PDB file of C-alpha atoms in Angstrom:
ATOM      1  CA  LEU R  75       2.850  -0.621  -5.371  1.00 90.00           C
ATOM      2  CA  ALA R  76       1.878   1.221  -1.967  1.00 90.00           C
ATOM      3  CA  ILE R  77      -1.329   0.676  -0.201  1.00 92.00           C
ATOM      4  CA  ILE R  78      -1.734   3.363   2.542  1.00 90.00           C
ATOM      5  CA  GLY R  79      -4.507   2.191   4.428  1.00 84.00           C
ATOM      6  CA  SER R  80      -4.510   3.977   7.568  1.00 76.00           C
ATOM      7  CA  GLN R  81      -5.972   7.173   7.560  1.00 77.00           C
ATOM      8  CA  THR R  82      -3.996   8.794  10.378  1.00 79.00           C
ATOM      9  CA  ALA R  83      -2.405  12.273   9.719  1.00 82.00           C
ATOM     10  CA  VAL R  84       0.960  10.786   9.149  1.00 81.00           C
ATOM     11  CA  SER R  85      -0.307   8.410   6.491  1.00 80.00           C
ATOM     12  CA  ARG R  86      -2.092  11.167   4.886  1.00 81.00           C
ATOM     13  CA  ALA R  87       1.048  13.393   4.504  1.00 83.00           C
ATOM     14  CA  ASN R  88       2.935  10.209   3.440  1.00 80.00           C
ATOM     15  CA  LEU R  89       0.347   9.919   0.521  1.00 83.00           C
ATOM     16  CA  ALA R  90       0.572  13.355  -0.006  1.00 84.00           C
ATOM     17  CA  ARG R  91       4.734  13.053  -0.492  1.00 83.00           C
ATOM     18  CA  LEU R  92       4.157  10.065  -3.173  1.00 84.00           C
ATOM     19  CA  SER R  93       1.312  12.331  -4.831  1.00 85.00           C
ATOM     20  CA  ARG R  94       3.987  14.804  -5.557  1.00 85.00           C
ATOM     21  CA  HIS R  95       6.231  12.720  -7.801  1.00 83.00           C
ATOM     22  CA  ARG R  96       5.129  12.719 -11.219  1.00 83.00           C
ATOM     23  CA  SER R  97       6.049   9.140 -11.899  1.00 85.00           C
ATOM     24  CA  ILE R  98       3.742   7.713  -9.302  1.00 89.00           C
ATOM     25  CA  ARG R  99       0.137   7.513  -9.963  1.00 92.00           C
ATOM     26  CA  VAL R 100      -2.205   7.869  -6.767  1.00 92.00           C
ATOM     27  CA  ALA R 101      -5.655   6.512  -6.514  1.00 93.00           C
ATOM     28  CA  ILE R 102      -7.782   7.719  -3.432  1.00 93.00           C
ATOM     29  CA  ARG R 103     -10.728   5.691  -2.216  1.00 92.00           C
ATOM     30  CA  SER R 104     -13.078   8.613  -1.190  1.00 90.00           C
ATOM     31  CA  THR R 105     -16.163   6.846  -0.418  1.00 89.00           C
ATOM     32  CA  ALA R 106     -17.006   3.140   0.822  1.00 88.00           C
ATOM     33  CA  THR R 107     -18.029   2.261  -2.865  1.00 90.00           C
ATOM     34  CA  ALA R 108     -16.004   4.659  -5.187  1.00 92.00           C
ATOM     35  CA  TRP R 109     -12.641   5.950  -6.089  1.00 93.00           C
ATOM     36  CA  ARG R 110     -12.225   9.811  -6.291  1.00 92.00           C
ATOM     37  CA  ASP R 111     -10.969   9.284  -9.793  1.00 90.00           C
ATOM     38  CA  THR R 112     -10.688   6.333 -11.945  1.00 91.00           C
ATOM     39  CA  PRO R 113      -7.483   4.442 -10.874  1.00 93.00           C
ATOM     40  CA  ASP R 114      -4.916   4.221 -13.585  1.00 93.00           C
ATOM     41  CA  TRP R 115      -4.401   0.321 -12.839  1.00 92.00           C
ATOM     42  CA  GLY R 116      -1.953   0.021 -15.718  1.00 90.00           C
ATOM     43  CA  ALA R 117       0.502   2.742 -14.159  1.00 91.00           C
ATOM     44  CA  GLU R 118       3.842   1.238 -13.787  1.00 88.00           C
ATOM     45  CA  ARG R 119       4.286   2.824 -10.093  1.00 88.00           C
ATOM     46  CA  LEU R 120       0.592   2.986  -7.969  1.00 92.00           C
ATOM     47  CA  ALA R 121      -0.165   4.194  -4.399  1.00 91.00           C
ATOM     48  CA  ILE R 122      -3.722   3.611  -3.435  1.00 93.00           C
ATOM     49  CA  GLY R 123      -5.204   5.492  -0.146  1.00 91.00           C
ATOM     50  CA  PHE R 124      -8.310   6.121   1.460  1.00 89.00           C
ATOM     51  CA  ASP R 125      -9.903   9.223   2.201  1.00 86.00           C
ATOM     52  CA  MET R 126     -13.301   8.349   3.298  1.00 86.00           C
ATOM     53  CA  PRO R 127     -15.721   9.754   5.574  1.00 86.00           C
ATOM     54  CA  PRO R 128     -15.985   8.054   9.141  1.00 86.00           C
ATOM     55  CA  LEU R 129     -17.719   4.559   8.887  1.00 87.00           C
ATOM     56  CA  ALA R 130     -18.515   2.047  11.307  1.00 89.00           C
ATOM     57  CA  PRO R 131     -15.950  -0.697  11.870  1.00 88.00           C
ATOM     58  CA  GLU R 132     -17.661  -3.353   9.812  1.00 92.00           C
ATOM     59  CA  ALA R 133     -18.444  -0.796   7.026  1.00 91.00           C
ATOM     60  CA  ALA R 134     -14.760   0.502   6.718  1.00 89.00           C
ATOM     61  CA  ASP R 135     -13.532  -2.867   6.615  1.00 91.00           C
ATOM     62  CA  ARG R 136     -15.644  -3.985   3.826  1.00 92.00           C
ATOM     63  CA  ALA R 137     -14.829  -0.755   1.982  1.00 92.00           C
ATOM     64  CA  VAL R 138     -11.154  -1.391   2.106  1.00 92.00           C
ATOM     65  CA  ARG R 139     -11.230  -5.083   1.365  1.00 93.00           C
ATOM     66  CA  THR R 140     -13.296  -4.254  -2.024  1.00 94.00           C
ATOM     67  CA  ALA R 141     -11.018  -1.618  -2.862  1.00 94.00           C
ATOM     68  CA  LEU R 142      -8.223  -4.360  -2.375  1.00 95.00           C
ATOM     69  CA  ALA R 143     -10.154  -6.790  -4.416  1.00 94.00           C
ATOM     70  CA  ASP R 144     -10.402  -4.322  -7.167  1.00 94.00           C
ATOM     71  CA  LEU R 145      -6.563  -3.938  -7.066  1.00 94.00           C
ATOM     72  CA  LEU R 146      -5.890  -7.939  -7.275  1.00 93.00           C
ATOM     73  CA  GLN R 147      -8.310  -7.871 -10.263  1.00 94.00           C
ATOM     74  CA  HIS R 148      -6.666  -5.267 -12.503  1.00 95.00           C
ATOM     75  CA  ARG R 149      -2.940  -5.484 -11.643  1.00 92.00           C
ATOM     76  CA  PRO R 150      -0.380  -8.174 -11.921  1.00 91.00           C
ATOM     77  CA  LYS R 151       1.501  -9.539  -8.950  1.00 93.00           C
ATOM     78  CA  PRO R 152       3.602  -6.855  -7.595  1.00 93.00           C
ATOM     79  CA  ARG R 153       7.583  -7.192  -7.461  1.00 92.00           C
ATOM     80  CA  THR R 154       7.353  -5.083  -4.178  1.00 90.00           C
ATOM     81  CA  VAL R 155       4.682  -3.551  -2.088  1.00 92.00           C
ATOM     82  CA  LEU R 156       4.588  -1.073   0.970  1.00 89.00           C
ATOM     83  CA  VAL R 157       1.448  -1.371   3.193  1.00 91.00           C
ATOM     84  CA  VAL R 158       0.925   1.200   5.885  1.00 88.00           C
ATOM     85  CA  GLY R 159      -1.354   0.287   8.550  1.00 87.00           C
ATOM     86  CA  GLY R 160      -1.582  -3.196  10.645  1.00 89.00           C
ATOM     87  CA  ASP R 161      -5.447  -3.731   9.791  1.00 90.00           C
ATOM     88  CA  THR R 162      -4.532  -2.799   6.252  1.00 92.00           C
ATOM     89  CA  LEU R 163      -1.863  -5.561   5.916  1.00 95.00           C
ATOM     90  CA  ARG R 164      -4.134  -8.015   7.514  1.00 95.00           C
ATOM     91  CA  ARG R 165      -6.427  -7.241   4.842  1.00 95.00           C
ATOM     92  CA  VAL R 166      -4.043  -7.170   1.866  1.00 96.00           C
ATOM     93  CA  LEU R 167      -2.697 -10.669   3.049  1.00 97.00           C
ATOM     94  CA  ASP R 168      -6.420 -11.955   3.125  1.00 96.00           C
ATOM     95  CA  THR R 169      -7.259 -10.359  -0.217  1.00 96.00           C
ATOM     96  CA  ALA R 170      -4.145 -12.225  -1.824  1.00 96.00           C
ATOM     97  CA  ALA R 171      -4.731 -15.382  -0.139  1.00 97.00           C
ATOM     98  CA  ALA R 172      -1.653 -15.388   1.587  1.00 97.00           C
ATOM     99  CA  THR R 173      -1.664 -17.226   4.915  1.00 97.00           C
ATOM    100  CA  SER R 174       2.007 -16.407   5.939  1.00 96.00           C
ATOM    101  CA  VAL R 175       4.917 -14.065   5.216  1.00 97.00           C
ATOM    102  CA  ASP R 176       8.789 -14.837   5.457  1.00 97.00           C
ATOM    103  CA  VAL R 177      10.271 -12.203   7.374  1.00 95.00           C
ATOM    104  CA  HIS R 178      13.783 -11.160   6.235  1.00 94.00           C
ATOM    105  CA  GLY R 179      14.553  -8.311   8.745  1.00 91.00           C
ATOM    106  CA  ALA R 180      13.630  -4.494   8.925  1.00 88.00           C
ATOM    107  CA  TRP R 181      14.483  -1.627   6.641  1.00 82.00           C
ATOM    108  CA  ALA R 182      14.682   0.505   9.731  1.00 78.00           C
ATOM    109  CA  PRO R 183      13.264   0.108  13.114  1.00 80.00           C
ATOM    110  CA  GLY R 184       9.355  -0.234  12.955  1.00 82.00           C
ATOM    111  CA  ILE R 185       9.622  -1.017   9.129  1.00 84.00           C
ATOM    112  CA  ALA R 186       9.476  -4.844   8.492  1.00 90.00           C
ATOM    113  CA  VAL R 187      10.873  -6.385   5.302  1.00 92.00           C
ATOM    114  CA  SER R 188       9.171  -9.806   4.532  1.00 95.00           C
ATOM    115  CA  ARG R 189       8.303 -11.950   1.314  1.00 97.00           C
ATOM    116  CA  VAL R 190       4.919 -13.095   0.687  1.00 98.00           C
ATOM    117  CA  ALA R 191       5.031 -16.832   1.136  1.00 98.00           C
ATOM    118  CA  ASP R 192       2.012 -18.049  -0.518  1.00 98.00           C
ATOM    119  CA  GLY R 193      -1.438 -16.895  -2.313  1.00 97.00           C
ATOM    120  CA  SER R 194      -1.487 -14.695  -5.162  1.00 96.00           C
ATOM    121  CA  TRP R 195       1.136 -12.364  -4.230  1.00 96.00           C
ATOM    122  CA  ALA R 196       3.804 -15.225  -3.284  1.00 97.00           C
ATOM    123  CA  GLY R 197       7.450 -14.050  -3.750  1.00 97.00           C
ATOM    124  CA  SER R 198       6.322 -10.098  -3.637  1.00 95.00           C
ATOM    125  CA  TRP R 199       8.711  -8.269  -1.207  1.00 94.00           C
ATOM    126  CA  LEU R 200       6.870  -6.610   1.314  1.00 94.00           C
ATOM    127  CA  TYR R 201       7.573  -3.627   3.499  1.00 90.00           C
ATOM    128  CA  SER R 202       5.072  -3.035   6.247  1.00 90.00           C
ATOM    129  CA  MET R 203       4.689  -0.462   9.096  1.00 86.00           C
ATOM    130  CA  SER R 204       2.277   1.105  11.519  1.00 80.00           C
ATOM    131  CA  GLY R 205      -0.192   3.994  10.135  1.00 74.00           C
ATOM    132  CA  SER R 206       1.222   6.331  12.748  1.00 69.00           C
ATOM    133  CA  PHE R 207       4.801   5.687  12.208  1.00 69.00           C
ATOM    134  CA  ASP R 208       6.414   8.545  10.415  1.00 67.00           C
ATOM    135  CA  ASP R 209       9.627   7.653   8.237  1.00 62.00           C
ATOM    136  CA  VAL R 210      10.172  10.152   5.525  1.00 64.00           C
ATOM    137  CA  GLY R 211      12.973   8.057   4.050  1.00 67.00           C
ATOM    138  CA  LEU R 212      11.062   5.323   3.158  1.00 68.00           C
ATOM    139  CA  VAL R 213       8.402   7.285   1.388  1.00 67.00           C
ATOM    140  CA  GLU R 214      11.270   8.738  -0.388  1.00 69.00           C
ATOM    141  CA  ALA R 215      13.153   5.716  -1.196  1.00 69.00           C
ATOM    142  CA  ILE R 216       9.868   4.437  -2.781  1.00 64.00           C
ATOM    143  CA  ALA R 217       9.488   7.738  -4.733  1.00 61.00           C
ATOM    144  CA  GLU R 218      12.878   7.512  -6.141  1.00 66.00           C
ATOM    145  CA  ASP R 219      12.116   3.729  -7.126  1.00 58.00           C
ATOM    146  CA  ASP R 220      14.784   2.645  -4.960  1.00 53.00           C
ATOM    147  CA  ARG R 221      12.751  -0.443  -3.980  1.00 50.00           C
ATOM    148  CA  CYS R 222      14.165   0.031  -0.291  1.00 47.00           C
ATOM    149  CA  SER R 223      17.069  -1.923  -1.330  1.00 44.00           C
ATOM    150  CA  ALA R 224      19.567   0.345   0.267  1.00 40.00           C
ATOM    151  CA  ARG R 225      18.723  -0.501   3.891  1.00 37.00           C
ATOM    152  CA  SER R 226      17.155  -4.122   3.650  1.00 34.00           C
TER     153      SER R 226
END
């Protein structure tokens, strides 16, 4: 599972890279209240991203949290999740009722590797990075279903 919440040019490029792989279903939240297409919640490999018009900070926060609530309602706990964007990471952890993560190191400089310690995603591996940090290698590892294990 990949959650690319940042709307930076780098994040949009990473989402585009993931969408080129046939085995990955991509769901785009295109407005504060709607998905561009109905998400394939049952897809084995899913990436969600955001391509919304500019919103006030509070409205953007509500829109992302609503999308994440949809995700948690329709999908089982992920084995591994990549979260792109610091604000998105906070929202993901809040939505999953997680209050802490156990840090295991870095996949590469700027890409933290952790395990969710509690909440509904307890035990899930978590890879997190800034929305403006470009690491094509991580995106390609995800696309190749390597679960980022080669460098963790």
